Amino acid sequence: MTDSNVLDKVSLVYGQMNEPPGNRLRVALTGLTMAEYFRDEKDENGKGKDVLFFVDNIYRYTLAGTEVSALLGRMPSAVGYQPTLAEEMGVLQERITSTKTGSITSVQAVYVPADDLTDPSPATTFAHLDSTVTLSRSIASLGIYPAVDPLDSTSRQLDPLVIGHEH
């Protein structure tokens, strides 16, 4: 980051796995609040910034929510996740948006437990993403890198209404 002169344009927020689940649950929201500040803070021309927001790994947010839910004595839902998973994920993901002054674009790593794309955690996350790039263990085992699985990868922009019928 020093060599490419971006260090003064970077803010990092960490939630380490050895910290209490409440702390880890708040990390994504804290990082997003910072991104919103940079997006909305106007410069001398009345413009905010276009922010690139990385999340590694959004599954940790879900896992921390599951742990907090258990500590609060809530009855778990499917596969042991918190009953408020969809709401919590929506609160986070819907804040990643553009305004008149700037924008937030997010790149998120999503851990998929047991490579099951129908698991409630990744499935809930995927519902909010515009595109997904799925990496495949079976493709990697063939020595093909990056091991992108084009059949499991998606994009909402690949719609006939957006790109036309000839594509």
Short mmCIF file of N, CA and C in Angstrom, two decimals:
data_model
loop_
_atom_site.label_atom_id
_atom_site.label_comp_id
_atom_site.label_asym_id
_atom_site.label_seq_id
_atom_site.Cartn_x
_atom_site.Cartn_y
_atom_site.Cartn_z
N MET A 1 0.82 -1.18 0.00
CA MET A 1 0.00 0.00 0.00
C MET A 1 0.87 1.25 0.00
N THR A 2 2.02 1.16 0.63
CA THR A 2 2.93 2.30 0.65
C THR A 2 3.47 2.57 -0.75
N ASP A 3 3.88 1.52 -1.44
CA ASP A 3 4.46 1.68 -2.78
C ASP A 3 3.47 2.27 -3.78
N SER A 4 2.20 1.95 -3.64
CA SER A 4 1.20 2.46 -4.58
C SER A 4 0.53 3.75 -4.09
N ASN A 5 1.01 4.31 -2.99
CA ASN A 5 0.51 5.59 -2.46
C ASN A 5 -0.99 5.59 -2.18
N VAL A 6 -1.50 4.51 -1.61
CA VAL A 6 -2.91 4.48 -1.24
C VAL A 6 -3.12 4.44 0.27
N LEU A 7 -2.04 4.39 1.02
CA LEU A 7 -2.16 4.23 2.47
C LEU A 7 -2.97 5.36 3.12
N ASP A 8 -2.83 6.58 2.61
CA ASP A 8 -3.58 7.69 3.19
C ASP A 8 -5.05 7.70 2.76
N LYS A 9 -5.43 6.75 1.91
CA LYS A 9 -6.82 6.65 1.45
C LYS A 9 -7.50 5.38 1.97
N VAL A 10 -6.87 4.70 2.92
CA VAL A 10 -7.35 3.41 3.40
C VAL A 10 -7.69 3.50 4.88
N SER A 11 -8.83 2.92 5.24
CA SER A 11 -9.20 2.75 6.65
C SER A 11 -9.48 1.28 6.86
N LEU A 12 -8.95 0.71 7.92
CA LEU A 12 -9.12 -0.71 8.20
C LEU A 12 -9.82 -0.88 9.54
N VAL A 13 -10.77 -1.80 9.59
CA VAL A 13 -11.47 -2.14 10.83
C VAL A 13 -11.37 -3.64 10.99
N TYR A 14 -10.88 -4.08 12.14
CA TYR A 14 -10.67 -5.51 12.37
C TYR A 14 -11.57 -6.03 13.48
N GLY A 15 -12.05 -7.23 13.31
CA GLY A 15 -12.75 -7.96 14.36
C GLY A 15 -12.16 -9.35 14.40
N GLN A 16 -11.22 -9.55 15.29
CA GLN A 16 -10.50 -10.81 15.33
C GLN A 16 -11.34 -11.89 15.99
N MET A 17 -11.09 -13.13 15.59
CA MET A 17 -11.89 -14.25 16.06
C MET A 17 -11.74 -14.50 17.57
N ASN A 18 -10.70 -13.98 18.20
CA ASN A 18 -10.53 -14.18 19.64
C ASN A 18 -11.28 -13.13 20.46
N GLU A 19 -11.97 -12.21 19.81
CA GLU A 19 -12.72 -11.18 20.50
C GLU A 19 -14.15 -11.67 20.78
N PRO A 20 -14.83 -11.06 21.74
CA PRO A 20 -16.21 -11.46 22.04
C PRO A 20 -17.12 -11.29 20.82
N PRO A 21 -18.16 -12.12 20.71
CA PRO A 21 -19.03 -12.06 19.53
C PRO A 21 -19.71 -10.71 19.35
N GLY A 22 -20.01 -10.01 20.43
CA GLY A 22 -20.63 -8.69 20.30
C GLY A 22 -19.72 -7.72 19.57
N ASN A 23 -18.43 -7.77 19.89
CA ASN A 23 -17.46 -6.92 19.20
C ASN A 23 -17.40 -7.27 17.72
N ARG A 24 -17.33 -8.58 17.43
CA ARG A 24 -17.21 -9.02 16.04
C ARG A 24 -18.47 -8.69 15.24
N LEU A 25 -19.62 -8.72 15.90
CA LEU A 25 -20.88 -8.40 15.22
C LEU A 25 -20.91 -6.93 14.79
N ARG A 26 -20.32 -6.07 15.60
CA ARG A 26 -20.35 -4.63 15.33
C ARG A 26 -19.31 -4.17 14.32
N VAL A 27 -18.30 -4.99 14.03
CA VAL A 27 -17.21 -4.58 13.16
C VAL A 27 -17.70 -4.22 11.76
N ALA A 28 -18.53 -5.06 11.16
CA ALA A 28 -19.03 -4.78 9.81
C ALA A 28 -19.83 -3.48 9.79
N LEU A 29 -20.65 -3.27 10.82
CA LEU A 29 -21.45 -2.04 10.88
C LEU A 29 -20.57 -0.82 11.10
N THR A 30 -19.50 -0.97 11.89
CA THR A 30 -18.56 0.13 12.11
C THR A 30 -17.85 0.49 10.82
N GLY A 31 -17.36 -0.52 10.10
CA GLY A 31 -16.71 -0.27 8.82
C GLY A 31 -17.65 0.40 7.83
N LEU A 32 -18.89 -0.04 7.82
CA LEU A 32 -19.87 0.53 6.91
C LEU A 32 -20.20 1.98 7.29
N THR A 33 -20.26 2.27 8.58
CA THR A 33 -20.49 3.65 9.02
C THR A 33 -19.35 4.55 8.55
N MET A 34 -18.12 4.05 8.63
CA MET A 34 -16.98 4.83 8.13
C MET A 34 -17.10 5.04 6.63
N ALA A 35 -17.48 4.01 5.89
CA ALA A 35 -17.64 4.13 4.44
C ALA A 35 -18.72 5.16 4.10
N GLU A 36 -19.82 5.15 4.86
CA GLU A 36 -20.89 6.12 4.63
C GLU A 36 -20.40 7.54 4.90
N TYR A 37 -19.59 7.71 5.93
CA TYR A 37 -19.03 9.03 6.23
C TYR A 37 -18.21 9.54 5.04
N PHE A 38 -17.31 8.70 4.53
CA PHE A 38 -16.47 9.12 3.39
C PHE A 38 -17.32 9.38 2.15
N ARG A 39 -18.36 8.58 1.95
CA ARG A 39 -19.25 8.77 0.80
C ARG A 39 -19.99 10.10 0.90
N ASP A 40 -20.44 10.46 2.10
CA ASP A 40 -21.33 11.61 2.28
C ASP A 40 -20.60 12.90 2.62
N GLU A 41 -19.37 12.83 3.10
CA GLU A 41 -18.60 14.03 3.46
C GLU A 41 -18.23 14.78 2.19
N LYS A 42 -18.74 15.99 2.04
CA LYS A 42 -18.56 16.75 0.81
C LYS A 42 -17.22 17.48 0.80
N ASP A 43 -16.60 17.51 -0.37
CA ASP A 43 -15.37 18.28 -0.53
C ASP A 43 -15.73 19.71 -0.96
N GLU A 44 -14.73 20.50 -1.37
CA GLU A 44 -14.99 21.89 -1.75
C GLU A 44 -15.89 22.02 -2.99
N ASN A 45 -16.02 20.95 -3.76
CA ASN A 45 -16.89 20.96 -4.94
C ASN A 45 -18.29 20.41 -4.64
N GLY A 46 -18.55 20.09 -3.38
CA GLY A 46 -19.86 19.57 -3.01
C GLY A 46 -20.05 18.10 -3.33
N LYS A 47 -18.96 17.39 -3.58
CA LYS A 47 -19.04 15.97 -3.92
C LYS A 47 -18.46 15.14 -2.78
N GLY A 48 -19.05 13.97 -2.59
CA GLY A 48 -18.49 13.00 -1.66
C GLY A 48 -17.49 12.12 -2.40
N LYS A 49 -17.19 11.00 -1.82
CA LYS A 49 -16.23 10.10 -2.44
C LYS A 49 -16.92 8.82 -2.91
N ASP A 50 -16.29 8.16 -3.85
CA ASP A 50 -16.70 6.83 -4.25
C ASP A 50 -15.84 5.86 -3.45
N VAL A 51 -16.48 5.05 -2.62
CA VAL A 51 -15.79 4.20 -1.64
C VAL A 51 -15.83 2.75 -2.09
N LEU A 52 -14.70 2.08 -1.98
CA LEU A 52 -14.62 0.64 -2.22
C LEU A 52 -14.52 -0.03 -0.86
N PHE A 53 -15.52 -0.85 -0.54
CA PHE A 53 -15.69 -1.43 0.80
C PHE A 53 -15.47 -2.94 0.70
N PHE A 54 -14.38 -3.43 1.29
CA PHE A 54 -14.07 -4.86 1.28
C PHE A 54 -14.53 -5.50 2.58
N VAL A 55 -15.14 -6.67 2.49
CA VAL A 55 -15.52 -7.45 3.67
C VAL A 55 -14.91 -8.84 3.54
N ASP A 56 -14.07 -9.19 4.49
CA ASP A 56 -13.45 -10.52 4.50
C ASP A 56 -13.61 -11.07 5.91
N ASN A 57 -14.52 -11.77 6.15
CA ASN A 57 -15.45 -12.57 5.41
C ASN A 57 -16.82 -12.31 5.99
N ILE A 58 -17.84 -12.15 5.17
CA ILE A 58 -19.19 -11.83 5.65
C ILE A 58 -19.77 -12.96 6.50
N TYR A 59 -19.27 -14.17 6.30
CA TYR A 59 -19.73 -15.30 7.12
C TYR A 59 -19.39 -15.06 8.60
N ARG A 60 -18.30 -14.37 8.87
CA ARG A 60 -17.93 -14.07 10.26
C ARG A 60 -18.97 -13.17 10.92
N TYR A 61 -19.57 -12.29 10.14
CA TYR A 61 -20.65 -11.44 10.65
C TYR A 61 -21.84 -12.32 11.05
N THR A 62 -22.19 -13.26 10.19
CA THR A 62 -23.29 -14.18 10.48
C THR A 62 -22.97 -15.03 11.70
N LEU A 63 -21.75 -15.55 11.76
CA LEU A 63 -21.35 -16.40 12.88
C LEU A 63 -21.39 -15.63 14.20
N ALA A 64 -20.93 -14.39 14.20
CA ALA A 64 -20.99 -13.57 15.41
C ALA A 64 -22.44 -13.33 15.82
N GLY A 65 -23.32 -13.09 14.84
CA GLY A 65 -24.74 -12.92 15.13
C GLY A 65 -25.36 -14.16 15.73
N THR A 66 -24.92 -15.32 15.25
CA THR A 66 -25.40 -16.59 15.79
C THR A 66 -24.99 -16.74 17.25
N GLU A 67 -23.74 -16.39 17.54
CA GLU A 67 -23.24 -16.50 18.92
C GLU A 67 -23.94 -15.52 19.84
N VAL A 68 -24.15 -14.29 19.40
CA VAL A 68 -24.86 -13.30 20.22
C VAL A 68 -26.29 -13.76 20.47
N SER A 69 -26.93 -14.28 19.45
CA SER A 69 -28.30 -14.78 19.58
C SER A 69 -28.39 -15.89 20.62
N ALA A 70 -27.42 -16.80 20.60
CA ALA A 70 -27.40 -17.89 21.58
C ALA A 70 -27.19 -17.35 22.99
N LEU A 71 -26.30 -16.35 23.13
CA LEU A 71 -26.06 -15.75 24.44
C LEU A 71 -27.31 -15.05 24.98
N LEU A 72 -28.15 -14.55 24.07
CA LEU A 72 -29.40 -13.88 24.47
C LEU A 72 -30.53 -14.87 24.72
N GLY A 73 -30.27 -16.17 24.48
CA GLY A 73 -31.26 -17.20 24.74
C GLY A 73 -32.32 -17.35 23.67
N ARG A 74 -32.05 -16.85 22.47
CA ARG A 74 -33.02 -16.99 21.38
C ARG A 74 -32.99 -18.40 20.82
N MET A 75 -34.15 -18.87 20.43
CA MET A 75 -34.27 -20.19 19.81
C MET A 75 -33.67 -20.13 18.41
N PRO A 76 -32.71 -20.99 18.09
CA PRO A 76 -32.11 -20.95 16.75
C PRO A 76 -33.10 -21.38 15.67
N SER A 77 -32.85 -20.90 14.46
CA SER A 77 -33.69 -21.31 13.33
C SER A 77 -32.92 -22.35 12.52
N ALA A 78 -33.15 -22.39 11.24
CA ALA A 78 -32.57 -23.41 10.36
C ALA A 78 -31.05 -23.52 10.52
N VAL A 79 -30.57 -24.72 10.66
CA VAL A 79 -29.15 -25.07 10.73
C VAL A 79 -28.45 -24.35 11.89
N GLY A 80 -29.21 -23.89 12.87
CA GLY A 80 -28.63 -23.29 14.06
C GLY A 80 -28.35 -21.81 13.98
N TYR A 81 -28.70 -21.16 12.88
CA TYR A 81 -28.47 -19.72 12.76
C TYR A 81 -29.49 -18.95 13.58
N GLN A 82 -29.18 -17.68 13.83
CA GLN A 82 -30.08 -16.82 14.59
C GLN A 82 -31.39 -16.63 13.81
N PRO A 83 -32.50 -16.49 14.52
CA PRO A 83 -33.79 -16.31 13.83
C PRO A 83 -33.88 -14.97 13.11
N THR A 84 -32.98 -14.05 13.42
CA THR A 84 -33.00 -12.71 12.82
C THR A 84 -31.96 -12.56 11.70
N LEU A 85 -31.48 -13.68 11.16
CA LEU A 85 -30.41 -13.64 10.15
C LEU A 85 -30.78 -12.76 8.96
N ALA A 86 -31.94 -12.97 8.37
CA ALA A 86 -32.33 -12.20 7.17
C ALA A 86 -32.43 -10.72 7.48
N GLU A 87 -32.98 -10.38 8.64
CA GLU A 87 -33.12 -8.97 9.02
C GLU A 87 -31.76 -8.33 9.23
N GLU A 88 -30.87 -9.01 9.97
CA GLU A 88 -29.54 -8.46 10.24
C GLU A 88 -28.74 -8.29 8.96
N MET A 89 -28.82 -9.27 8.07
CA MET A 89 -28.09 -9.18 6.81
C MET A 89 -28.65 -8.04 5.95
N GLY A 90 -29.97 -7.89 5.96
CA GLY A 90 -30.60 -6.81 5.21
C GLY A 90 -30.20 -5.44 5.72
N VAL A 91 -30.14 -5.28 7.05
CA VAL A 91 -29.74 -4.01 7.64
C VAL A 91 -28.34 -3.63 7.18
N LEU A 92 -27.45 -4.59 7.14
CA LEU A 92 -26.08 -4.33 6.70
C LEU A 92 -26.02 -4.06 5.20
N GLN A 93 -26.54 -4.97 4.40
CA GLN A 93 -26.37 -4.91 2.95
C GLN A 93 -27.10 -3.73 2.31
N GLU A 94 -28.25 -3.36 2.84
CA GLU A 94 -29.02 -2.28 2.22
C GLU A 94 -28.40 -0.91 2.46
N ARG A 95 -27.45 -0.81 3.37
CA ARG A 95 -26.75 0.46 3.58
C ARG A 95 -25.64 0.67 2.55
N ILE A 96 -25.30 -0.35 1.81
CA ILE A 96 -24.26 -0.25 0.78
C ILE A 96 -24.94 0.28 -0.48
N THR A 97 -24.88 1.60 -0.67
CA THR A 97 -25.66 2.21 -1.74
C THR A 97 -25.02 3.51 -2.21
N SER A 98 -25.55 4.04 -3.28
CA SER A 98 -25.10 5.32 -3.82
C SER A 98 -26.05 6.43 -3.36
N THR A 99 -25.50 7.63 -3.27
CA THR A 99 -26.30 8.82 -2.96
C THR A 99 -25.98 9.88 -4.01
N LYS A 100 -26.53 11.06 -3.84
CA LYS A 100 -26.23 12.14 -4.78
C LYS A 100 -24.78 12.58 -4.70
N THR A 101 -24.15 12.38 -3.55
CA THR A 101 -22.78 12.87 -3.38
C THR A 101 -21.70 11.84 -3.66
N GLY A 102 -21.99 10.56 -3.52
CA GLY A 102 -20.96 9.53 -3.72
C GLY A 102 -21.56 8.14 -3.75
N SER A 103 -20.70 7.15 -3.69
CA SER A 103 -21.18 5.77 -3.76
C SER A 103 -20.33 4.85 -2.90
N ILE A 104 -20.91 3.71 -2.56
CA ILE A 104 -20.18 2.63 -1.90
C ILE A 104 -20.34 1.40 -2.77
N THR A 105 -19.23 0.84 -3.18
CA THR A 105 -19.21 -0.42 -3.91
C THR A 105 -18.55 -1.43 -3.00
N SER A 106 -19.14 -2.61 -2.87
CA SER A 106 -18.62 -3.59 -1.93
C SER A 106 -18.16 -4.86 -2.64
N VAL A 107 -17.03 -5.37 -2.17
CA VAL A 107 -16.53 -6.69 -2.58
C VAL A 107 -16.49 -7.52 -1.31
N GLN A 108 -17.18 -8.65 -1.31
CA GLN A 108 -17.29 -9.46 -0.09
C GLN A 108 -16.89 -10.90 -0.36
N ALA A 109 -16.04 -11.42 0.51
CA ALA A 109 -15.75 -12.85 0.49
C ALA A 109 -16.85 -13.53 1.28
N VAL A 110 -17.37 -14.62 0.74
CA VAL A 110 -18.46 -15.35 1.39
C VAL A 110 -18.03 -16.80 1.57
N TYR A 111 -17.83 -17.21 2.81
CA TYR A 111 -17.53 -18.62 3.09
C TYR A 111 -18.83 -19.41 2.93
N VAL A 112 -18.74 -20.53 2.23
CA VAL A 112 -19.90 -21.39 2.01
C VAL A 112 -19.68 -22.69 2.77
N PRO A 113 -20.34 -22.87 3.93
CA PRO A 113 -20.13 -24.09 4.72
C PRO A 113 -20.43 -25.35 3.92
N ALA A 114 -19.50 -26.28 3.94
CA ALA A 114 -19.64 -27.58 3.25
C ALA A 114 -19.95 -27.41 1.76
N ASP A 115 -19.53 -26.29 1.19
CA ASP A 115 -19.78 -26.00 -0.23
C ASP A 115 -21.26 -26.07 -0.60
N ASP A 116 -22.13 -25.80 0.37
CA ASP A 116 -23.58 -25.86 0.17
C ASP A 116 -24.12 -24.45 -0.08
N LEU A 117 -24.36 -24.12 -1.34
CA LEU A 117 -24.84 -22.78 -1.69
C LEU A 117 -26.25 -22.50 -1.18
N THR A 118 -26.96 -23.55 -0.73
CA THR A 118 -28.30 -23.35 -0.18
C THR A 118 -28.29 -23.16 1.33
N ASP A 119 -27.12 -23.21 1.96
CA ASP A 119 -27.01 -22.95 3.39
C ASP A 119 -27.60 -21.56 3.66
N PRO A 120 -28.36 -21.38 4.75
CA PRO A 120 -29.02 -20.10 5.00
C PRO A 120 -28.08 -18.89 5.05
N SER A 121 -26.87 -19.05 5.54
CA SER A 121 -25.97 -17.90 5.63
C SER A 121 -25.56 -17.37 4.26
N PRO A 122 -24.94 -18.18 3.40
CA PRO A 122 -24.60 -17.63 2.08
C PRO A 122 -25.83 -17.31 1.23
N ALA A 123 -26.89 -18.11 1.35
CA ALA A 123 -28.09 -17.85 0.56
C ALA A 123 -28.69 -16.49 0.91
N THR A 124 -28.70 -16.15 2.20
CA THR A 124 -29.21 -14.85 2.63
C THR A 124 -28.32 -13.73 2.12
N THR A 125 -27.02 -13.95 2.13
CA THR A 125 -26.08 -12.95 1.63
C THR A 125 -26.24 -12.76 0.13
N PHE A 126 -26.30 -13.86 -0.62
CA PHE A 126 -26.39 -13.79 -2.08
C PHE A 126 -27.61 -13.02 -2.54
N ALA A 127 -28.68 -13.05 -1.77
CA ALA A 127 -29.91 -12.35 -2.15
C ALA A 127 -29.68 -10.84 -2.28
N HIS A 128 -28.63 -10.32 -1.65
CA HIS A 128 -28.36 -8.88 -1.67
C HIS A 128 -27.27 -8.48 -2.65
N LEU A 129 -26.58 -9.43 -3.24
CA LEU A 129 -25.44 -9.13 -4.10
C LEU A 129 -25.85 -9.01 -5.56
N ASP A 130 -25.24 -8.09 -6.27
CA ASP A 130 -25.52 -7.92 -7.70
C ASP A 130 -24.85 -8.99 -8.54
N SER A 131 -23.72 -9.48 -8.09
CA SER A 131 -23.05 -10.56 -8.82
C SER A 131 -22.25 -11.41 -7.86
N THR A 132 -22.06 -12.66 -8.24
CA THR A 132 -21.25 -13.58 -7.44
C THR A 132 -20.27 -14.30 -8.36
N VAL A 133 -19.07 -14.48 -7.87
CA VAL A 133 -18.06 -15.28 -8.56
C VAL A 133 -17.79 -16.47 -7.65
N THR A 134 -18.16 -17.66 -8.10
CA THR A 134 -18.03 -18.87 -7.30
C THR A 134 -16.75 -19.60 -7.68
N LEU A 135 -15.91 -19.84 -6.67
CA LEU A 135 -14.70 -20.63 -6.87
C LEU A 135 -15.00 -22.08 -6.53
N SER A 136 -14.48 -23.00 -7.33
CA SER A 136 -14.81 -24.41 -7.20
C SER A 136 -13.58 -25.24 -6.82
N ARG A 137 -13.74 -26.07 -5.80
CA ARG A 137 -12.66 -26.99 -5.41
C ARG A 137 -12.38 -27.99 -6.53
N SER A 138 -13.43 -28.46 -7.20
CA SER A 138 -13.22 -29.46 -8.25
C SER A 138 -12.46 -28.86 -9.44
N ILE A 139 -12.71 -27.61 -9.76
CA ILE A 139 -11.97 -26.96 -10.84
C ILE A 139 -10.53 -26.71 -10.41
N ALA A 140 -10.33 -26.32 -9.15
CA ALA A 140 -8.97 -26.11 -8.64
C ALA A 140 -8.19 -27.42 -8.64
N SER A 141 -8.86 -28.54 -8.35
CA SER A 141 -8.16 -29.83 -8.33
C SER A 141 -7.66 -30.23 -9.72
N LEU A 142 -8.21 -29.61 -10.76
CA LEU A 142 -7.74 -29.85 -12.12
C LEU A 142 -6.55 -28.95 -12.48
N GLY A 143 -6.16 -28.09 -11.53
CA GLY A 143 -5.04 -27.18 -11.76
C GLY A 143 -5.43 -25.94 -12.55
N ILE A 144 -6.71 -25.64 -12.60
CA ILE A 144 -7.19 -24.46 -13.32
C ILE A 144 -7.37 -23.32 -12.32
N TYR A 145 -6.64 -22.21 -12.56
CA TYR A 145 -6.72 -21.06 -11.67
C TYR A 145 -6.89 -19.79 -12.49
N PRO A 146 -7.71 -18.85 -12.10
CA PRO A 146 -8.60 -18.95 -10.95
C PRO A 146 -9.68 -20.00 -11.21
N ALA A 147 -10.07 -20.68 -10.17
CA ALA A 147 -11.00 -21.81 -10.27
C ALA A 147 -12.45 -21.33 -10.28
N VAL A 148 -12.78 -20.45 -11.20
CA VAL A 148 -14.12 -19.88 -11.30
C VAL A 148 -15.07 -20.87 -11.94
N ASP A 149 -16.20 -21.09 -11.29
CA ASP A 149 -17.24 -21.95 -11.84
C ASP A 149 -18.28 -21.05 -12.51
N PRO A 150 -18.28 -20.99 -13.84
CA PRO A 150 -19.20 -20.07 -14.52
C PRO A 150 -20.67 -20.47 -14.38
N LEU A 151 -20.94 -21.73 -14.08
CA LEU A 151 -22.33 -22.16 -13.95
C LEU A 151 -22.93 -21.79 -12.60
N ASP A 152 -22.10 -21.66 -11.56
CA ASP A 152 -22.59 -21.23 -10.25
C ASP A 152 -22.43 -19.73 -10.04
N SER A 153 -21.65 -19.06 -10.86
CA SER A 153 -21.46 -17.61 -10.76
C SER A 153 -22.65 -16.91 -11.41
N THR A 154 -23.00 -15.74 -10.89
CA THR A 154 -24.18 -15.04 -11.38
C THR A 154 -23.92 -13.54 -11.52
N SER A 155 -24.77 -12.88 -12.29
CA SER A 155 -24.75 -11.43 -12.40
C SER A 155 -26.15 -10.96 -12.74
N ARG A 156 -26.63 -9.99 -12.00
CA ARG A 156 -27.96 -9.43 -12.30
C ARG A 156 -27.94 -8.59 -13.57
N GLN A 157 -26.74 -8.17 -13.99
CA GLN A 157 -26.62 -7.39 -15.22
C GLN A 157 -26.76 -8.26 -16.46
N LEU A 158 -26.58 -9.58 -16.30
CA LEU A 158 -26.75 -10.49 -17.44
C LEU A 158 -28.23 -10.81 -17.61
N ASP A 159 -28.96 -9.80 -17.90
CA ASP A 159 -30.41 -9.89 -18.07
C ASP A 159 -30.73 -9.34 -19.46
N PRO A 160 -31.60 -10.00 -20.21
CA PRO A 160 -31.94 -9.50 -21.55
C PRO A 160 -32.43 -8.05 -21.55
N LEU A 161 -33.04 -7.61 -20.46
CA LEU A 161 -33.50 -6.22 -20.39
C LEU A 161 -32.32 -5.25 -20.29
N VAL A 162 -31.17 -5.74 -19.81
CA VAL A 162 -30.00 -4.89 -19.64
C VAL A 162 -29.06 -5.00 -20.84
N ILE A 163 -28.73 -6.22 -21.25
CA ILE A 163 -27.73 -6.40 -22.31
C ILE A 163 -28.32 -6.76 -23.66
N GLY A 164 -29.61 -7.01 -23.72
CA GLY A 164 -30.25 -7.38 -24.98
C GLY A 164 -30.34 -8.89 -25.14
N HIS A 165 -31.07 -9.33 -26.14
CA HIS A 165 -31.31 -10.76 -26.34
C HIS A 165 -30.18 -11.46 -27.09
N GLU A 166 -29.33 -10.73 -27.79
CA GLU A 166 -28.29 -11.36 -28.59
C GLU A 166 -27.08 -11.80 -27.78
N HIS A 167 -26.99 -11.41 -26.55
CA HIS A 167 -25.86 -11.82 -25.72
C HIS A 167 -26.20 -13.11 -25.02
#
